[in-house]
mmCIF file of C-alpha atoms and ligand atoms in Angstrom:
data_model
loop_
_atom_site.group_PDB
_atom_site.id
_atom_site.type_symbol
_atom_site.label_atom_id
_atom_site.label_comp_id
_atom_site.label_asym_id
_atom_site.label_seq_id
_atom_site.Cartn_x
_atom_site.Cartn_y
_atom_site.Cartn_z
ATOM 1 C CA MET L 570 231.549 10.832 62.991
ATOM 2 C CA SER L 571 233.831 7.935 62.016
ATOM 3 C CA ASN L 572 233.597 4.574 63.812
ATOM 4 C CA PHE L 573 236.826 5.462 65.612
ATOM 5 C CA GLN L 574 235.420 8.791 66.811
ATOM 6 C CA ILE L 575 232.243 7.129 68.079
ATOM 7 C CA GLU L 576 234.262 4.451 69.908
ATOM 8 C CA ALA L 577 236.601 7.052 71.421
ATOM 9 C CA GLN L 578 233.661 9.223 72.511
ATOM 10 C CA ASN L 579 231.839 6.265 74.126
ATOM 11 C CA CYS L 580 234.999 5.298 75.981
ATOM 12 C CA ALA L 581 235.604 8.887 77.144
ATOM 13 C CA ASN L 582 231.999 9.100 78.413
ATOM 14 C CA ASP L 583 232.385 5.850 80.377
ATOM 15 C CA ILE L 584 235.680 6.978 81.903
ATOM 16 C CA ASN L 585 234.373 10.454 82.740
ATOM 17 C CA ASN L 586 231.357 8.952 84.507
ATOM 18 C CA ALA L 587 233.553 6.479 86.399
ATOM 19 C CA LEU L 588 235.969 9.242 87.480
ATOM 20 C CA ASP L 589 233.097 11.471 88.514
ATOM 21 C CA GLU L 590 231.748 8.707 90.739
ATOM 22 C CA ALA L 591 235.115 7.582 92.146
ATOM 23 C CA LEU L 592 236.023 11.176 92.970
ATOM 24 C CA SER L 593 232.821 11.982 94.804
ATOM 25 C CA LYS L 594 232.779 12.686 98.515
ATOM 26 C CA GLU L 595 230.676 9.603 99.234
ATOM 27 C CA GLN L 596 233.413 7.253 97.986
ATOM 28 C CA PHE L 597 235.856 8.218 100.689
ATOM 29 C CA PHE L 598 235.043 6.247 103.806
ATOM 30 C CA GLU L 599 236.453 7.732 106.918
ATOM 31 C CA PRO L 600 238.638 5.619 109.198
ATOM 32 C CA TYR L 601 240.628 8.747 110.049
ATOM 33 C CA GLY L 602 238.402 11.627 108.964
ATOM 34 C CA ALA L 603 236.689 13.048 105.883
ATOM 35 C CA ILE L 604 238.666 13.806 102.717
ATOM 36 C CA PRO L 605 239.660 17.489 102.758
ATOM 37 C CA LYS L 606 237.345 19.301 100.342
ATOM 38 C CA ARG L 607 240.192 21.250 98.725
ATOM 39 C CA LEU L 608 242.090 18.034 97.938
ATOM 40 C CA LEU L 609 239.026 16.455 96.368
ATOM 41 C CA LEU L 610 238.295 19.574 94.296
ATOM 42 C CA ALA L 611 241.912 19.691 93.079
ATOM 43 C CA MET L 612 241.799 15.999 92.096
ATOM 44 C CA ARG L 613 238.574 16.610 90.207
ATOM 45 C CA HIS L 614 240.048 19.670 88.487
ATOM 46 C CA GLY L 615 243.051 17.622 87.322
ATOM 47 C CA THR L 616 240.997 14.732 85.988
ATOM 48 C CA LEU L 617 237.527 15.874 84.944
ATOM 49 C CA ASN L 618 238.798 18.470 82.500
ATOM 50 C CA GLY L 619 238.366 16.989 79.071
ATOM 51 C CA GLY L 620 241.229 14.502 78.523
ATOM 52 C CA LYS L 621 240.983 12.349 75.426
ATOM 53 C CA ARG L 622 241.119 9.134 77.542
ATOM 54 C CA LEU L 623 243.312 7.401 74.960
ATOM 55 C CA ARG L 624 244.951 4.987 77.391
ATOM 56 C CA PRO L 625 241.621 3.500 78.582
ATOM 57 C CA LEU L 626 240.613 3.288 74.924
ATOM 58 C CA LEU L 627 243.691 1.198 74.079
ATOM 59 C CA LEU L 628 243.006 -1.051 77.064
ATOM 60 C CA ARG L 629 239.390 -1.549 76.052
ATOM 61 C CA GLN L 630 240.198 -2.160 72.374
ATOM 62 C CA THR L 631 242.818 -4.742 73.316
ATOM 63 C CA ALA L 632 240.474 -6.550 75.705
ATOM 64 C CA ALA L 633 237.786 -6.514 72.995
ATOM 65 C CA ILE L 634 240.034 -8.703 70.796
ATOM 66 C CA PHE L 635 239.388 -11.378 73.444
ATOM 67 C CA ASN L 636 235.652 -10.628 73.574
ATOM 68 C CA VAL L 637 235.812 -8.886 76.964
ATOM 69 C CA PRO L 638 232.766 -6.575 77.251
ATOM 70 C CA HIS L 639 233.650 -2.879 77.617
ATOM 71 C CA GLU L 640 231.949 -2.655 81.026
ATOM 72 C CA GLN L 641 234.556 -5.043 82.436
ATOM 73 C CA THR L 642 237.390 -2.711 81.458
ATOM 74 C CA ILE L 643 236.100 0.596 82.814
ATOM 75 C CA ILE L 644 237.709 0.461 86.272
ATOM 76 C CA ALA L 645 241.130 -0.605 84.947
ATOM 77 C CA GLY L 646 240.872 2.115 82.300
ATOM 78 C CA MET L 647 239.896 4.680 84.907
ATOM 79 C CA VAL L 648 242.902 3.927 87.136
ATOM 80 C CA LEU L 649 245.221 4.280 84.116
ATOM 81 C CA GLU L 650 243.714 7.694 83.571
ATOM 82 C CA MET L 651 244.241 8.587 87.249
ATOM 83 C CA VAL L 652 247.938 7.768 86.916
ATOM 84 C CA HIS L 653 248.170 9.693 83.643
ATOM 85 C CA CYS L 654 246.433 12.744 85.171
ATOM 86 C CA TYR L 655 248.711 12.654 88.237
ATOM 87 C CA SER L 656 251.714 12.745 85.880
ATOM 88 C CA LEU L 657 250.293 15.735 84.028
ATOM 89 C CA ILE L 658 249.546 17.628 87.266
ATOM 90 C CA HIS L 659 253.101 17.074 88.487
ATOM 91 C CA ASP L 660 254.628 17.724 85.055
ATOM 92 C CA ASP L 661 252.917 21.146 84.969
ATOM 93 C CA LEU L 662 254.466 22.239 88.296
ATOM 94 C CA PRO L 663 257.052 25.060 88.344
ATOM 95 C CA ALA L 664 259.777 22.571 89.303
ATOM 96 C CA MET L 665 259.102 20.596 86.126
ATOM 97 C CA ASP L 666 257.509 22.005 82.951
ATOM 98 C CA ASN L 667 256.056 25.098 84.668
ATOM 99 C CA ASP L 668 252.851 25.431 82.705
ATOM 100 C CA ASP L 669 249.753 27.555 83.326
ATOM 101 C CA LEU L 670 247.501 25.769 80.889
ATOM 102 C CA ARG L 671 246.352 22.161 80.542
ATOM 103 C CA ARG L 672 243.454 20.914 78.443
ATOM 104 C CA GLY L 673 242.543 24.562 77.843
ATOM 105 C CA GLN L 674 242.105 25.295 81.549
ATOM 106 C CA LYS L 675 244.276 26.554 84.386
ATOM 107 C CA THR L 676 246.708 23.900 85.617
ATOM 108 C CA VAL L 677 245.990 22.539 89.091
ATOM 109 C CA HIS L 678 248.720 24.578 90.835
ATOM 110 C CA LYS L 679 247.420 27.766 89.147
ATOM 111 C CA GLU L 680 243.793 27.095 90.103
ATOM 112 C CA PHE L 681 244.744 26.022 93.658
ATOM 113 C CA ASP L 682 248.403 26.227 94.769
ATOM 114 C CA GLU L 683 251.584 24.192 94.385
ATOM 115 C CA ALA L 684 251.287 22.160 97.573
ATOM 116 C CA THR L 685 247.683 21.244 96.767
ATOM 117 C CA ALA L 686 248.700 20.198 93.231
ATOM 118 C CA ILE L 687 251.463 17.957 94.594
ATOM 119 C CA LEU L 688 249.063 16.327 97.050
ATOM 120 C CA ALA L 689 246.304 15.942 94.446
ATOM 121 C CA GLY L 690 248.791 14.123 92.162
ATOM 122 C CA ASP L 691 250.055 11.998 95.051
ATOM 123 C CA ASN L 692 246.560 10.954 95.965
ATOM 124 C CA LEU L 693 245.493 10.153 92.399
ATOM 125 C CA LEU L 694 248.453 7.790 92.174
ATOM 126 C CA THR L 695 247.684 6.150 95.521
ATOM 127 C CA LEU L 696 243.961 5.955 94.865
ATOM 128 C CA ALA L 697 244.579 4.285 91.494
ATOM 129 C CA PHE L 698 246.279 1.355 93.236
ATOM 130 C CA GLU L 699 243.699 1.228 96.040
ATOM 131 C CA ILE L 700 240.955 0.841 93.433
ATOM 132 C CA LEU L 701 242.919 -1.607 91.271
ATOM 133 C CA ALA L 702 243.431 -3.825 94.321
ATOM 134 C CA SER L 703 239.678 -3.980 94.996
ATOM 135 C CA PRO L 704 237.319 -6.624 93.563
ATOM 136 C CA LYS L 705 235.469 -3.963 91.587
ATOM 137 C CA ALA L 706 238.524 -3.776 89.270
ATOM 138 C CA HIS L 707 238.312 -7.520 88.486
ATOM 139 C CA LYS L 708 236.795 -10.497 90.273
ATOM 140 C CA GLU L 709 239.988 -12.645 90.081
ATOM 141 C CA ALA L 710 242.550 -11.670 92.749
ATOM 142 C CA GLU L 711 245.475 -13.179 90.833
ATOM 143 C CA LEU L 712 244.625 -11.201 87.740
ATOM 144 C CA ARG L 713 244.350 -8.004 89.812
ATOM 145 C CA LEU L 714 247.882 -8.611 91.078
ATOM 146 C CA LYS L 715 249.132 -8.873 87.497
ATOM 147 C CA LEU L 716 247.413 -5.593 86.632
ATOM 148 C CA ILE L 717 248.867 -3.871 89.709
ATOM 149 C CA SER L 718 252.362 -5.092 88.866
ATOM 150 C CA GLU L 719 252.046 -3.992 85.231
ATOM 151 C CA LEU L 720 250.841 -0.509 86.156
ATOM 152 C CA ALA L 721 253.388 -0.038 88.940
ATOM 153 C CA LYS L 722 256.323 -0.998 86.715
ATOM 154 C CA SER L 723 255.202 1.260 83.883
ATOM 155 C CA ALA L 724 254.675 4.266 86.171
ATOM 156 C CA GLY L 725 257.900 3.804 88.149
ATOM 157 C CA ALA L 726 261.634 4.373 87.907
ATOM 158 C CA CYS L 727 262.158 2.203 84.812
ATOM 159 C CA GLY L 728 259.093 3.731 83.176
ATOM 160 C CA MET L 729 257.389 7.100 83.432
ATOM 161 C CA VAL L 730 259.137 8.532 86.504
ATOM 162 C CA GLY L 731 262.587 7.427 85.292
ATOM 163 C CA GLY L 732 261.847 8.798 81.815
ATOM 164 C CA GLN L 733 260.813 12.146 83.277
ATOM 165 C CA MET L 734 264.065 12.251 85.256
ATOM 166 C CA LEU L 735 266.126 11.611 82.107
ATOM 167 C CA ASP L 736 264.042 14.106 80.161
ATOM 168 C CA LEU L 737 264.635 16.871 82.715
ATOM 169 C CA ALA L 738 268.354 16.130 82.684
ATOM 170 C CA SER L 739 268.451 16.280 78.863
ATOM 171 C CA GLU L 740 267.677 19.987 78.565
ATOM 172 C CA ASN L 741 270.432 21.709 76.539
ATOM 173 C CA GLU L 742 272.224 18.363 76.066
ATOM 174 C CA VAL L 743 272.983 16.785 72.704
ATOM 175 C CA LEU L 744 271.545 13.265 72.690
ATOM 176 C CA SER L 745 271.734 10.493 70.123
ATOM 177 C CA LEU L 746 268.523 9.327 68.452
ATOM 178 C CA LYS L 747 268.779 6.124 70.493
ATOM 179 C CA GLU L 748 268.952 8.056 73.760
ATOM 180 C CA ILE L 749 265.965 10.192 72.741
ATOM 181 C CA ASP L 750 264.028 7.078 71.788
ATOM 182 C CA ASN L 751 264.790 5.539 75.159
ATOM 183 C CA ILE L 752 263.567 8.612 77.078
ATOM 184 C CA HIS L 753 260.357 8.605 75.064
ATOM 185 C CA ALA L 754 259.828 4.877 75.579
ATOM 186 C CA MET L 755 260.095 5.391 79.331
ATOM 187 C CA LYS L 756 258.382 8.767 79.832
ATOM 188 C CA THR L 757 255.354 8.342 77.583
ATOM 189 C CA GLY L 758 255.659 4.922 76.004
ATOM 190 C CA ALA L 759 255.627 2.854 79.176
ATOM 191 C CA LEU L 760 252.084 3.820 80.198
ATOM 192 C CA ILE L 761 250.781 3.323 76.664
ATOM 193 C CA ARG L 762 252.479 -0.086 76.479
ATOM 194 C CA ALA L 763 250.938 -0.929 79.868
ATOM 195 C CA SER L 764 247.474 0.131 78.657
ATOM 196 C CA VAL L 765 247.669 -2.446 75.881
ATOM 197 C CA ARG L 766 249.201 -5.112 78.104
ATOM 198 C CA MET L 767 246.567 -4.579 80.815
ATOM 199 C CA GLY L 768 243.878 -5.141 78.169
ATOM 200 C CA ALA L 769 245.693 -8.315 77.133
ATOM 201 C CA ILE L 770 245.944 -9.480 80.753
ATOM 202 C CA ILE L 771 242.203 -8.941 81.277
ATOM 203 C CA GLY L 772 241.614 -10.834 78.011
ATOM 204 C CA LEU L 773 243.754 -13.772 79.212
ATOM 205 C CA ALA L 774 246.026 -13.462 76.156
ATOM 206 C CA SER L 775 248.466 -16.305 75.437
ATOM 207 C CA ASP L 776 252.226 -15.629 75.650
ATOM 208 C CA ARG L 777 252.421 -15.316 71.873
ATOM 209 C CA GLU L 778 249.518 -12.888 71.782
ATOM 210 C CA LEU L 779 251.020 -10.855 74.615
ATOM 211 C CA VAL L 780 254.345 -10.559 72.752
ATOM 212 C CA ALA L 781 252.574 -9.264 69.622
ATOM 213 C CA LEU L 782 250.446 -6.798 71.594
ATOM 214 C CA THR L 783 253.461 -5.590 73.569
ATOM 215 C CA LYS L 784 255.233 -4.815 70.303
ATOM 216 C CA TYR L 785 252.176 -2.913 69.117
ATOM 217 C CA GLY L 786 252.033 -1.032 72.445
ATOM 218 C CA GLU L 787 255.689 -0.010 72.207
ATOM 219 C CA LEU L 788 255.324 1.213 68.632
ATOM 220 C CA ALA L 789 252.061 3.005 69.445
ATOM 221 C CA GLY L 790 253.859 4.755 72.330
ATOM 222 C CA ARG L 791 256.640 5.892 69.997
ATOM 223 C CA ALA L 792 254.101 7.116 67.466
ATOM 224 C CA PHE L 793 252.181 8.996 70.162
ATOM 225 C CA GLN L 794 255.250 10.797 71.507
ATOM 226 C CA LEU L 795 256.602 11.663 68.066
ATOM 227 C CA ALA L 796 253.208 13.090 67.070
ATOM 228 C CA ASP L 797 253.235 15.081 70.330
ATOM 229 C CA ASP L 798 256.662 16.539 69.541
ATOM 230 C CA ILE L 799 255.583 17.444 66.004
ATOM 231 C CA LEU L 800 252.457 19.137 67.389
ATOM 232 C CA ASP L 801 254.560 21.027 69.948
ATOM 233 C CA GLU L 802 256.376 22.597 67.008
ATOM 234 C CA THR L 803 253.498 23.029 64.549
ATOM 235 C CA ALA L 804 250.224 23.500 66.508
ATOM 236 C CA THR L 805 248.820 26.531 68.339
ATOM 237 C CA ASP L 806 248.220 26.882 72.102
ATOM 238 C CA LYS L 807 244.474 27.046 71.407
ATOM 239 C CA GLN L 808 244.523 23.835 69.382
ATOM 240 C CA LEU L 809 246.355 21.862 72.092
ATOM 241 C CA GLY L 810 244.966 23.598 75.183
ATOM 242 C CA LYS L 811 248.522 23.992 76.510
ATOM 243 C CA THR L 812 251.579 26.115 75.861
ATOM 244 C CA THR L 813 253.260 25.011 72.633
ATOM 245 C CA GLY L 814 256.820 25.552 71.355
ATOM 246 C CA LYS L 815 258.238 24.772 74.784
ATOM 247 C CA ASP L 816 260.546 21.962 73.668
ATOM 248 C CA LYS L 817 262.467 24.288 71.372
ATOM 249 C CA LYS L 818 262.605 27.111 73.936
ATOM 250 C CA SER L 819 263.903 24.846 76.700
ATOM 251 C CA GLY L 820 266.451 23.210 74.387
ATOM 252 C CA LYS L 821 264.806 19.836 74.910
ATOM 253 C CA ALA L 822 266.226 16.848 73.051
ATOM 254 C CA THR L 823 263.483 15.639 70.716
ATOM 255 C CA LEU L 824 263.525 13.745 67.457
ATOM 256 C CA VAL L 825 261.995 16.802 65.779
ATOM 257 C CA ALA L 826 264.925 18.945 66.966
ATOM 258 C CA ASN L 827 267.352 16.385 65.516
ATOM 259 C CA ILE L 828 265.816 15.544 62.149
ATOM 260 C CA GLY L 829 263.247 18.322 61.541
ATOM 261 C CA VAL L 830 259.451 18.282 61.154
ATOM 262 C CA LYS L 831 259.365 16.919 57.595
ATOM 263 C CA GLU L 832 261.554 13.916 58.291
ATOM 264 C CA SER L 833 259.777 13.313 61.620
ATOM 265 C CA LYS L 834 256.458 13.051 59.785
ATOM 266 C CA VAL L 835 257.911 10.410 57.468
ATOM 267 C CA LYS L 836 259.287 8.526 60.471
ATOM 268 C CA LEU L 837 255.890 8.752 62.189
ATOM 269 C CA LEU L 838 254.143 7.099 59.253
ATOM 270 C CA GLU L 839 256.764 4.319 59.245
ATOM 271 C CA ILE L 840 256.225 3.618 62.952
ATOM 272 C CA ILE L 841 252.449 3.553 62.469
ATOM 273 C CA GLU L 842 252.746 0.967 59.703
ATOM 274 C CA GLN L 843 255.055 -1.162 61.898
ATOM 275 C CA ALA L 844 252.551 -0.954 64.768
ATOM 276 C CA LYS L 845 249.726 -2.128 62.543
ATOM 277 C CA ALA L 846 251.875 -4.941 61.145
ATOM 278 C CA ALA L 847 252.490 -6.190 64.694
ATOM 279 C CA LEU L 848 248.762 -6.980 64.907
ATOM 280 C CA SER L 849 248.679 -9.438 61.980
ATOM 281 C CA LEU L 850 248.010 -12.349 64.344
ATOM 282 C CA PHE L 851 244.595 -10.939 65.220
ATOM 283 C CA GLY L 852 243.174 -10.213 61.750
ATOM 284 C CA GLU L 853 240.119 -7.979 61.699
ATOM 285 C CA LYS L 854 239.593 -8.279 65.445
ATOM 286 C CA ALA L 855 242.379 -5.725 65.902
ATOM 287 C CA ASN L 856 240.950 -3.123 63.507
ATOM 288 C CA SER L 857 240.101 -0.766 66.391
ATOM 289 C CA LEU L 858 243.714 -0.826 67.583
ATOM 290 C CA ARG L 859 244.810 -0.117 64.008
ATOM 291 C CA ALA L 860 242.438 2.859 63.891
ATOM 292 C CA SER L 861 243.865 4.172 67.176
ATOM 293 C CA VAL L 862 247.443 4.232 65.985
ATOM 294 C CA ASP L 863 246.296 5.832 62.714
ATOM 295 C CA TYR L 864 244.620 8.498 64.832
ATOM 296 C CA PHE L 865 247.885 9.106 66.710
ATOM 297 C CA GLY L 866 249.382 10.091 63.352
ATOM 298 C CA GLN L 867 246.520 12.370 62.385
ATOM 299 C CA ARG L 868 245.521 13.984 65.666
ATOM 300 C CA GLU L 869 245.430 17.759 65.873
ATOM 301 C CA SER L 870 245.145 18.139 69.649
HETATM 302 C C1 GRG D 1615 255.718 13.960 86.572
HETATM 303 C C2 GRG D 1615 256.239 11.536 87.038
HETATM 304 C C3 GRG D 1615 255.945 12.607 86.094
HETATM 305 C C4 GRG D 1615 255.892 12.294 84.815
HETATM 306 C C5 GRG D 1615 255.493 13.191 83.757
HETATM 307 C C6 GRG D 1615 253.827 12.083 80.868
HETATM 308 C C7 GRG D 1615 254.767 13.037 81.455
HETATM 309 C C8 GRG D 1615 255.702 12.513 82.464
HETATM 310 C C9 GRG D 1615 254.783 14.325 81.166
HETATM 311 C C10 GRG D 1615 253.867 14.957 80.226
HETATM 312 C C11 GRG D 1615 254.644 15.790 79.294
HETATM 313 C C12 GRG D 1615 254.080 15.617 77.980
HETATM 314 C C13 GRG D 1615 253.148 16.664 77.504
HETATM 315 C C14 GRG D 1615 254.415 14.545 77.288
HETATM 316 C C15 GRG D 1615 253.910 14.289 75.959
HETATM 317 C C16 GRG D 1615 253.006 13.140 75.914
HETATM 318 C C17 GRG D 1615 251.798 13.329 76.717
HETATM 319 C C18 GRG D 1615 251.741 12.569 77.962
HETATM 320 C C19 GRG D 1615 250.818 14.122 76.286
HETATM 321 C C20 GRG D 1615 249.525 14.277 76.969
HETATM 322 O O1 GRG D 1615 248.760 13.108 76.794
HETATM 323 P P1 GRG D 1615 247.348 13.123 76.038
HETATM 324 O O2 GRG D 1615 247.479 13.778 74.695
HETATM 325 O O3 GRG D 1615 246.582 14.116 76.995
HETATM 326 O O4 GRG D 1615 246.768 11.764 76.072
HETATM 327 P P2 GRG D 1615 245.052 14.196 77.430
HETATM 328 O O5 GRG D 1615 244.914 15.610 77.920
HETATM 329 O O6 GRG D 1615 244.165 13.921 76.247
HETATM 330 O O7 GRG D 1615 244.875 13.196 78.512
#
């Protein structure tokens, strides 16, 4: 295994363990009553099903530039993953992408039912903020507020939710490359940007450092989404653990649809180089972040 693979695996193990513990019956104290078992099982199905945990990895690699030990980033990384998993559960619903398969398993609404999937997503989002507000996320209250604000903005109307709205409205529309870029930056890029920025916040980055890392986060988000669109066109269902070729079928506006796979791959490599260049301020300390964005360009699932 490469150093990157070992680092990614260690991070995924930490996040899986943290999710397993946070989503156990014992964690839900009962001012009103016990958590309904079906809701808990649906939340576990939508989270503990083999995600790559890339967003917590970016957070942890960014914080490591500032010598923050990995253990101090696990809770913030876990809540990012809760928000990401909620978005996937809702995205898979019949009213949105209508998918039966996620991470090689039945989607939450297929395993349970639509109403349960909606509620499981709702509660993952709410729980993420409940946990981020608690001292176990970070001992400094002021810093926790900054993290909450960062995550809320990235997940909201000017970030992921707004991007999803624009994306749904773009089906069978002809969009300019700029409009496509903007949808991607909001729908997928915002949470990736926030992952990096949350790592920088935990690391007490200076303004100059935060600007550089934000640029990296934005470019990494663009690289991630472009790679995803290329894979949607070129990979198999088995490889990705989800239904592929859907963008083309639904007439979705993607860069790949506009400029083709070959040109998109060239563009992807350009974006990756720009992302790495944005890290020059940090020298070798940012090598893990460089390896992550390289992985975005090479990933096969
Ligand atoms: C429903 C509010 C709401 C938003 C949905 C993120 C999103 C917005 C939809 C997902 C659609 C999609 C497949 C977008 C491509 C980028 C993406 C988020 C891929 C999945 O992320 P990975 O590869 O997945 O990190 P794992 O399974 O490893 O966590």
